[in-house]
XYZ file of C-alpha atoms in Angstrom:
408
model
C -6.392 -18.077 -9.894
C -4.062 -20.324 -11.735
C -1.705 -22.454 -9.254
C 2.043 -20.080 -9.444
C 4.950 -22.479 -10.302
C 8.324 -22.050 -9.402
C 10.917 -19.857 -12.124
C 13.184 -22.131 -13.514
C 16.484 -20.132 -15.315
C 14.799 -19.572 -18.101
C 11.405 -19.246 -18.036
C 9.171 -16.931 -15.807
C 5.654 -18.031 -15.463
C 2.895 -16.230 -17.327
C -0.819 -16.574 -16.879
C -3.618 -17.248 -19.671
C -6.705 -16.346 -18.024
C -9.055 -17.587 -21.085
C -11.071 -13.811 -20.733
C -11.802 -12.367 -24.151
C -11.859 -8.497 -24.025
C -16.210 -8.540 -24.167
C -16.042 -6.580 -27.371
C -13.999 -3.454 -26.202
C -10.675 -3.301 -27.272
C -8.569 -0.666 -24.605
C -7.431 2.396 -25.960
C -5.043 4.695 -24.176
C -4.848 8.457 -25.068
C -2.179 8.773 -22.244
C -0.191 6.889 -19.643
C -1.539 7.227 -16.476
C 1.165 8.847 -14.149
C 3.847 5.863 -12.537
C 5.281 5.414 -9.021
C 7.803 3.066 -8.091
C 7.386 1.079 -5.132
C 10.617 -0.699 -3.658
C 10.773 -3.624 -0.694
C 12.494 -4.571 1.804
C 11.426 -8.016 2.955
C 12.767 -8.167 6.357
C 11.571 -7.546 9.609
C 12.833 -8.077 13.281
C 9.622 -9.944 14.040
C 6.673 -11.023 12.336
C 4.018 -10.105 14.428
C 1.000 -12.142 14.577
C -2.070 -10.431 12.249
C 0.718 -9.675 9.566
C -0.333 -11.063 6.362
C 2.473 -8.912 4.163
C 5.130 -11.044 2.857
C 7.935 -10.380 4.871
C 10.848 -12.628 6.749
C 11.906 -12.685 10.033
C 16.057 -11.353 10.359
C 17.621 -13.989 11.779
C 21.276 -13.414 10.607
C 22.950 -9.549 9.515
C 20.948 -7.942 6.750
C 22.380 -8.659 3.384
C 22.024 -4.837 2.532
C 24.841 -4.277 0.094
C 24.063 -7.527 -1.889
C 20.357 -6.773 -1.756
C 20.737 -3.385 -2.619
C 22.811 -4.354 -6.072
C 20.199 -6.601 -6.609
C 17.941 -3.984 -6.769
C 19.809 -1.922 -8.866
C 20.055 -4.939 -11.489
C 16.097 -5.249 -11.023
C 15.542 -1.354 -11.869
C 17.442 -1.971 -14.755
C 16.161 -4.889 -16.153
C 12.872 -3.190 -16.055
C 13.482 0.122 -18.089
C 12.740 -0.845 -21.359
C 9.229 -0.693 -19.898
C 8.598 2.603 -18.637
C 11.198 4.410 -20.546
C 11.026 8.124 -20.643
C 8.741 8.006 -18.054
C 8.679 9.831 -14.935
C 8.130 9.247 -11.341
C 6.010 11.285 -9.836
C 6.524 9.248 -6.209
C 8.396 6.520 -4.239
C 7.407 4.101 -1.793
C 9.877 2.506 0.203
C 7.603 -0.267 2.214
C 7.867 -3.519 4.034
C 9.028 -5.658 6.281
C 11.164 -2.838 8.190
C 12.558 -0.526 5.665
C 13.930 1.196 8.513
C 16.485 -1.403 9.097
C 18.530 -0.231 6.532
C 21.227 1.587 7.138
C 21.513 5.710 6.402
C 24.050 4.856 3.501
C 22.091 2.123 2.638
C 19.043 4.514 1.890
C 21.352 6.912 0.756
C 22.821 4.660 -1.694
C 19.188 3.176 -2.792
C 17.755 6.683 -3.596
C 20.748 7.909 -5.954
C 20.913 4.514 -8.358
C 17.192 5.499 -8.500
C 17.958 8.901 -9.595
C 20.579 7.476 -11.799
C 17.883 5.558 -13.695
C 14.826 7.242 -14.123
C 13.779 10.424 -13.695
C 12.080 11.740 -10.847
C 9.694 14.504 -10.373
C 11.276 17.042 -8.546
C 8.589 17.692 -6.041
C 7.954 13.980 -5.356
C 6.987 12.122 -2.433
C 9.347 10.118 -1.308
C 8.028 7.432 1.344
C 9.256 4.787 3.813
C 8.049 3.022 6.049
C 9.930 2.827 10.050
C 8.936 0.887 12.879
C 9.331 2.673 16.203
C 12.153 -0.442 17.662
C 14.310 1.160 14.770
C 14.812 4.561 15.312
C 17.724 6.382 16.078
C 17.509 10.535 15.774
C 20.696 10.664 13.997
C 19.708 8.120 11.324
C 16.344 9.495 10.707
C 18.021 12.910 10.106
C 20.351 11.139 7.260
C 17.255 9.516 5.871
C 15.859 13.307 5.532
C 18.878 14.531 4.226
C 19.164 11.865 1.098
C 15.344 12.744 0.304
C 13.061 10.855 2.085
C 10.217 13.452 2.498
C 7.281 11.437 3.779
C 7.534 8.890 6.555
C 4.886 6.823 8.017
C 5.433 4.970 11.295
C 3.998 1.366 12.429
C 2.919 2.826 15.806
C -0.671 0.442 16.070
C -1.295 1.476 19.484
C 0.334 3.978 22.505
C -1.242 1.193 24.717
C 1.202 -1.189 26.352
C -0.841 -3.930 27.285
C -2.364 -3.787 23.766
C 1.091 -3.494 22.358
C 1.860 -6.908 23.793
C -0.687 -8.624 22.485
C -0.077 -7.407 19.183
C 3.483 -9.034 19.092
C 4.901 -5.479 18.086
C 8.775 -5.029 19.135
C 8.184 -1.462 20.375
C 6.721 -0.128 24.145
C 4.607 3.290 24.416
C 7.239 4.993 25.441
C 9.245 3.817 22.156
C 6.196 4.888 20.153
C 6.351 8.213 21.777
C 9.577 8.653 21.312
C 9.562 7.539 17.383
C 7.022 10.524 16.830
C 8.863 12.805 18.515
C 11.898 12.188 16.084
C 9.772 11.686 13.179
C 8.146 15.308 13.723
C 11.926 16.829 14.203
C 13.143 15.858 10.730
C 9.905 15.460 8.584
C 6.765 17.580 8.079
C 4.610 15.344 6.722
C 4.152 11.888 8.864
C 1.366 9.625 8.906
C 1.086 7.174 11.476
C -0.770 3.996 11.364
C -3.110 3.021 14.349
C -5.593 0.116 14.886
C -8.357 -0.183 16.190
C -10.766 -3.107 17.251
C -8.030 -4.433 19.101
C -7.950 -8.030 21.449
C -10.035 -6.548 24.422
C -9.729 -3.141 23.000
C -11.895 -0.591 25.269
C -13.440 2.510 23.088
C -11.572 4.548 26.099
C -8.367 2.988 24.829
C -8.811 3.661 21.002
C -9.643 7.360 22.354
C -6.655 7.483 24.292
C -4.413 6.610 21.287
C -6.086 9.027 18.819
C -5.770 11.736 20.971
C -1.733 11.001 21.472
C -1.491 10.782 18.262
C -2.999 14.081 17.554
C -0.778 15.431 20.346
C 2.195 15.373 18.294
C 1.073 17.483 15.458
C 0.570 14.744 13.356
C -0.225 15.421 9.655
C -1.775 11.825 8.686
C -3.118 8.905 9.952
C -3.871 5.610 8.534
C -6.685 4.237 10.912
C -7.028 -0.062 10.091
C -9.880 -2.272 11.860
C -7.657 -5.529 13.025
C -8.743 -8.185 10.725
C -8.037 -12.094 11.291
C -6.129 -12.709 7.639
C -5.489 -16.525 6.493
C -1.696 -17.875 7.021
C -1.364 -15.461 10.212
C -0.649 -16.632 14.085
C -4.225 -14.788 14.928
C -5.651 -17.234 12.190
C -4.650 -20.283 13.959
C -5.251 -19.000 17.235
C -8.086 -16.247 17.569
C -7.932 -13.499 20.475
C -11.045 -12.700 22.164
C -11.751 -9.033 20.370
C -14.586 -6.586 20.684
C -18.253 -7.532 18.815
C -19.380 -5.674 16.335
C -21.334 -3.018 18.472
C -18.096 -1.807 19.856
C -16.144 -1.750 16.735
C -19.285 0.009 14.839
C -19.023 2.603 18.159
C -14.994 3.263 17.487
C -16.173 3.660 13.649
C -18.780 6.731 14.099
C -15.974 7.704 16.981
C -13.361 8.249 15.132
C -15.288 9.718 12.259
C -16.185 12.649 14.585
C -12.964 12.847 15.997
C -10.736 12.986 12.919
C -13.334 15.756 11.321
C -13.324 17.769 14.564
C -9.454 18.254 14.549
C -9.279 19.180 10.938
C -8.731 16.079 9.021
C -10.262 15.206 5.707
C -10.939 11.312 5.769
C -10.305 10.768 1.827
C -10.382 7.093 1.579
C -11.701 4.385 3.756
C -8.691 3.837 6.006
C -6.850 7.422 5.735
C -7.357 10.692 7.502
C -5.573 13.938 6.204
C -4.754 17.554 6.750
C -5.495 19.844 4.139
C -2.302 19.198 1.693
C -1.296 15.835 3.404
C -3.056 13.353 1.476
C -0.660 10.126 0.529
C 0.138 10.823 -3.324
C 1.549 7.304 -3.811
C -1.682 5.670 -2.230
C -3.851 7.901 -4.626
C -2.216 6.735 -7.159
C -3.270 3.014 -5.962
C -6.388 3.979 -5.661
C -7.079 5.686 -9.265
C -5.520 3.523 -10.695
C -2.225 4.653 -11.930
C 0.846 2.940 -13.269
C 3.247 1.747 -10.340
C 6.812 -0.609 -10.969
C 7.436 -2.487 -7.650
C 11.128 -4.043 -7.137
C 12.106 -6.030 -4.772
C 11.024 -9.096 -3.446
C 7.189 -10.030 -3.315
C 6.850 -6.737 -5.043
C 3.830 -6.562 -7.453
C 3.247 -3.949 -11.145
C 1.051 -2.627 -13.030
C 2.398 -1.256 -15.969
C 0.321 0.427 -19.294
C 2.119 -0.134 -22.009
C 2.408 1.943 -25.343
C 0.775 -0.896 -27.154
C -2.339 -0.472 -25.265
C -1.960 -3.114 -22.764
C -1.966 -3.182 -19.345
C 0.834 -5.915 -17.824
C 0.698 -6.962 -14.018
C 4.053 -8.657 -12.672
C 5.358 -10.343 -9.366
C 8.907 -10.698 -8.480
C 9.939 -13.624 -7.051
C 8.984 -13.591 -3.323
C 11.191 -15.822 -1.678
C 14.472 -13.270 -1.129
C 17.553 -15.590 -1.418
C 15.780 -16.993 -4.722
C 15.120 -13.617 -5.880
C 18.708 -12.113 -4.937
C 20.227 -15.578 -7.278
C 18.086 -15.432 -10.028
C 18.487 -11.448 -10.702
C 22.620 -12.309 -11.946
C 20.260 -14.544 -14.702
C 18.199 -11.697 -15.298
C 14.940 -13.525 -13.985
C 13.332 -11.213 -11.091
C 9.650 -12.439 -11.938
C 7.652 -14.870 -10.673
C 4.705 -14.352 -12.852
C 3.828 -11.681 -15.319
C 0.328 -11.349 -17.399
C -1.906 -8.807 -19.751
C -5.185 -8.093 -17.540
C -7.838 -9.191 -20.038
C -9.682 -6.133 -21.121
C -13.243 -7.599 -19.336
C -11.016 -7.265 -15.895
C -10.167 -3.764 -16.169
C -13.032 -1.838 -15.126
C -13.408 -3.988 -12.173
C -10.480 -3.422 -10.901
C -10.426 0.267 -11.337
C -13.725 0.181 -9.361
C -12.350 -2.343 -6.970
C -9.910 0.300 -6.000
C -11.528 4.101 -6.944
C -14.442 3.064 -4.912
C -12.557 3.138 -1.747
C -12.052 6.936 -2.252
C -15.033 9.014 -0.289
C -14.995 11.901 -2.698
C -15.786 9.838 -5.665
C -14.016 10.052 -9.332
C -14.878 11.164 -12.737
C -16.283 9.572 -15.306
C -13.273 10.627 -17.433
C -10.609 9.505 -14.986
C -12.222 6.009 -15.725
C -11.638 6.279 -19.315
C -8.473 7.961 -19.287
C -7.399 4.614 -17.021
C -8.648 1.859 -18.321
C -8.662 2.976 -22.011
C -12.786 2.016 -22.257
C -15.818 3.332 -22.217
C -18.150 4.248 -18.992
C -20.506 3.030 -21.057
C -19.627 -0.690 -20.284
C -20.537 -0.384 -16.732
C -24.262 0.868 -17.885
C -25.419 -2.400 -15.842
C -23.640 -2.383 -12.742
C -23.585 1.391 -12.299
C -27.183 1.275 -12.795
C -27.899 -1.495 -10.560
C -25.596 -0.288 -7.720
C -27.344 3.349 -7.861
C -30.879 1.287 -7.211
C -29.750 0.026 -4.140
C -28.405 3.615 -2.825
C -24.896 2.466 -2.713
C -24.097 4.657 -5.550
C -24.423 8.571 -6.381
C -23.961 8.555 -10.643
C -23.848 11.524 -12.557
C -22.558 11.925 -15.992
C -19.637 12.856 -15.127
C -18.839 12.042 -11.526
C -19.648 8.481 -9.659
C -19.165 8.809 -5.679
C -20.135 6.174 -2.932
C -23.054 7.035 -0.720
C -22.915 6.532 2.889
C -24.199 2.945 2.657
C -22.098 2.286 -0.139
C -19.078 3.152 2.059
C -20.255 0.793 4.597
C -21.164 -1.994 2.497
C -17.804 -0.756 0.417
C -17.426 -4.568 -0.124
C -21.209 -5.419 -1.575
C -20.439 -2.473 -3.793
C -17.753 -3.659 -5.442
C -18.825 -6.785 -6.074
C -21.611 -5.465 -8.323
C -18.747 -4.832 -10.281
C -17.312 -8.408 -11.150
C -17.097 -9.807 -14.630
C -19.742 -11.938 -15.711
């Protein structure tokens, strides 16, 4: 990747990746459907395996001004998608749930204002359980929020502790609790693989969490990510026979009490599948504001444009009044897009169509004749003409599978 330099007032940075389009030029019948993602880049506390950008909040959170600023982003970014619609919103983080109920109030009727939303869409943020407050949550519900998912990791205090999080079990408890009041469709996110984790532990957890009703749950192994306080100093956590044993575990147990696992880290009830993670995953059109926040954009001229705003927040919040919110924006060369439609479809267990690739990327199946065929020899792949689905060992060697996929 090409070194990102810093946005002066007037320039944003723009990347020539030197990739000529292999001899297919991208056509696009129709625009894949768009989401807008939106983020808030503070937290309380950064805990130690986060890799997400996000700041710790030091002072009082700048909510009005960044809120404005958001606005101003929106805005500047119409002429992109107009006419489009959103089909779903994603309100992630750092803590969304720090801001205030007018706050989210306010945020989700500018929205409105510009673009036009779907009327059944899913509407998602993201709380931590040291934020919630029942009357809040309930204001949240009433301004639209229909989805929330909850940063619960474990129910386990000692394993709470270790993972830096801000919240105890009974916190965690209580966070579902209110969650399940106001909302009917909550997913909650849980590790697993935890420092010293016991499989009796991770069993423990999965069954409180089923306790409650819950509708979906976003199961993550703890990985050791560069630039994280885990990085420079490594817990002791379970070997790879353990962690395989929570795997087949929680397959079982997920499947016995009715949910569906539809991608590689998330578990639904019939209905309850995350609409604005599918739309990640098959590769759809998303704007992100905010900032860090990352698009991918197909544009009427049949190229596909990938931005990021500026990710440092006070330099983001000054440089919006100049109309700069990028830090770097480029066309993905046509030889990059069916990897990275596979890089993401193949994490979905079910598969997709044949079509869905075309309609997507604007090419031909036909230019993955090589890498389909090779990754079907190995038994990572099931390929049909019309549908292409991961086998069993492709979903556990997901990440040798989509490597067969790279760009010469």
């Amino acid at each position: 990747m090409i070194p990102i330099r810093p946005v002066t007032a007037n320039r944003v940075v723009t990347r020539d990746t030197g990739k000529t389009d292999g001899g297919n030029t991208p056509h696009f019948d129709v625009l894949p459907p768009l989401a807008l993602y939106i983020h808030i880049p503070w937290c309380i506390r950064k805990c130690p395996y986060c890799d997400f950008y996000s700041h710790e909040k030091h002072s009082v959170l700048p909510e009005s001004d960044y809120l404005d600023v958001l606005r101003r982003d929106l805005e500047l970014s119409l002429p992109m998608i107009w006419g489009r619609k959103v089909s779903s919103i994603f309100i992630g983080g750092g803590t969304p749930s720090l801001l205030s109920a007018a706050g989210v109030d306010k945020l989700l009727s500018f929205v409105r204002e510009c673009l036009p939303v779907l009327p059944d869409a899913e509407i998602s943020m993201e709380a931590n359980p040291g934020t919630f407050e029942a009357g809040r949550f309930k204001s949240y519900r009433e301004s639209g929020i229909n989805r929330l998912s909850i940063g619960i990791q474990s129910f386990n205090q000692e394993l709470l502790h270790k993972l830096g999080r801000i919240h105890d079990a009974d916190e965690a408890r209580n966070a579902v609790e209110i969650a399940q009041r106001y909302f009917d469709n909550v997913n909650l996110d849980l590790m697993y693989g935890l420092p010293e984790q016991t499989q009796m532990q991770l069993q423990e957890d999965i069954s409180t969490a089923l306790s409650f009703g819950t509708q979906h749950l976003s199961l993550y192994q703890l990985t050791i990510e560069p630039n994280t306080y885990y990085f420079k100093h490594p817990p002791a956590l379970p070997d790879e026979d353990v962690v395989d044993g929570m795997q087949k575990w929680l397959e079982e147990a997920t499947a016995d009490a009715g949910f569906s696992h539809y991608e590689v880290s998330a578990y639904a009830r019939s209905g309850r599948q995350c609409w604005h993670n599918r739309n990640y995953w098959l590769f759809g059109d998303y704007l992100g504001i905010g900032a860090a926040a990352h698009s991918k954009i197909t544009l009427p001229d049949q190229r596909v444009v990938r931005q990021m705003r500026l990710r440092n927040p006070e330099l983001y919040m000054r440089n919006i009044a100049q109309g700069i919110p990028l830090e770097e924006q480029f066309d993905v060369p046509a030889a990059d897009l069916g990897f990275e439609f596979m890089l993401n479809a193949l994490r979905l267990m079910d598969g997709f169509s044949s079509v869905l690739f075309t309609e997507r990327t604007g090419l031909p199946i036909s230019i993955l004749d090589k890498p389909l065929e090779k990754a079907s020899g190995l038994g990572l792949l099931e390929v049909s003409p019309v549908h292409i689905q991961p086998t069993a060992l492709g979903k556990r060697f997901l990440n040798d599978l989509q490597q067969i996929f790279l760009p010469d």
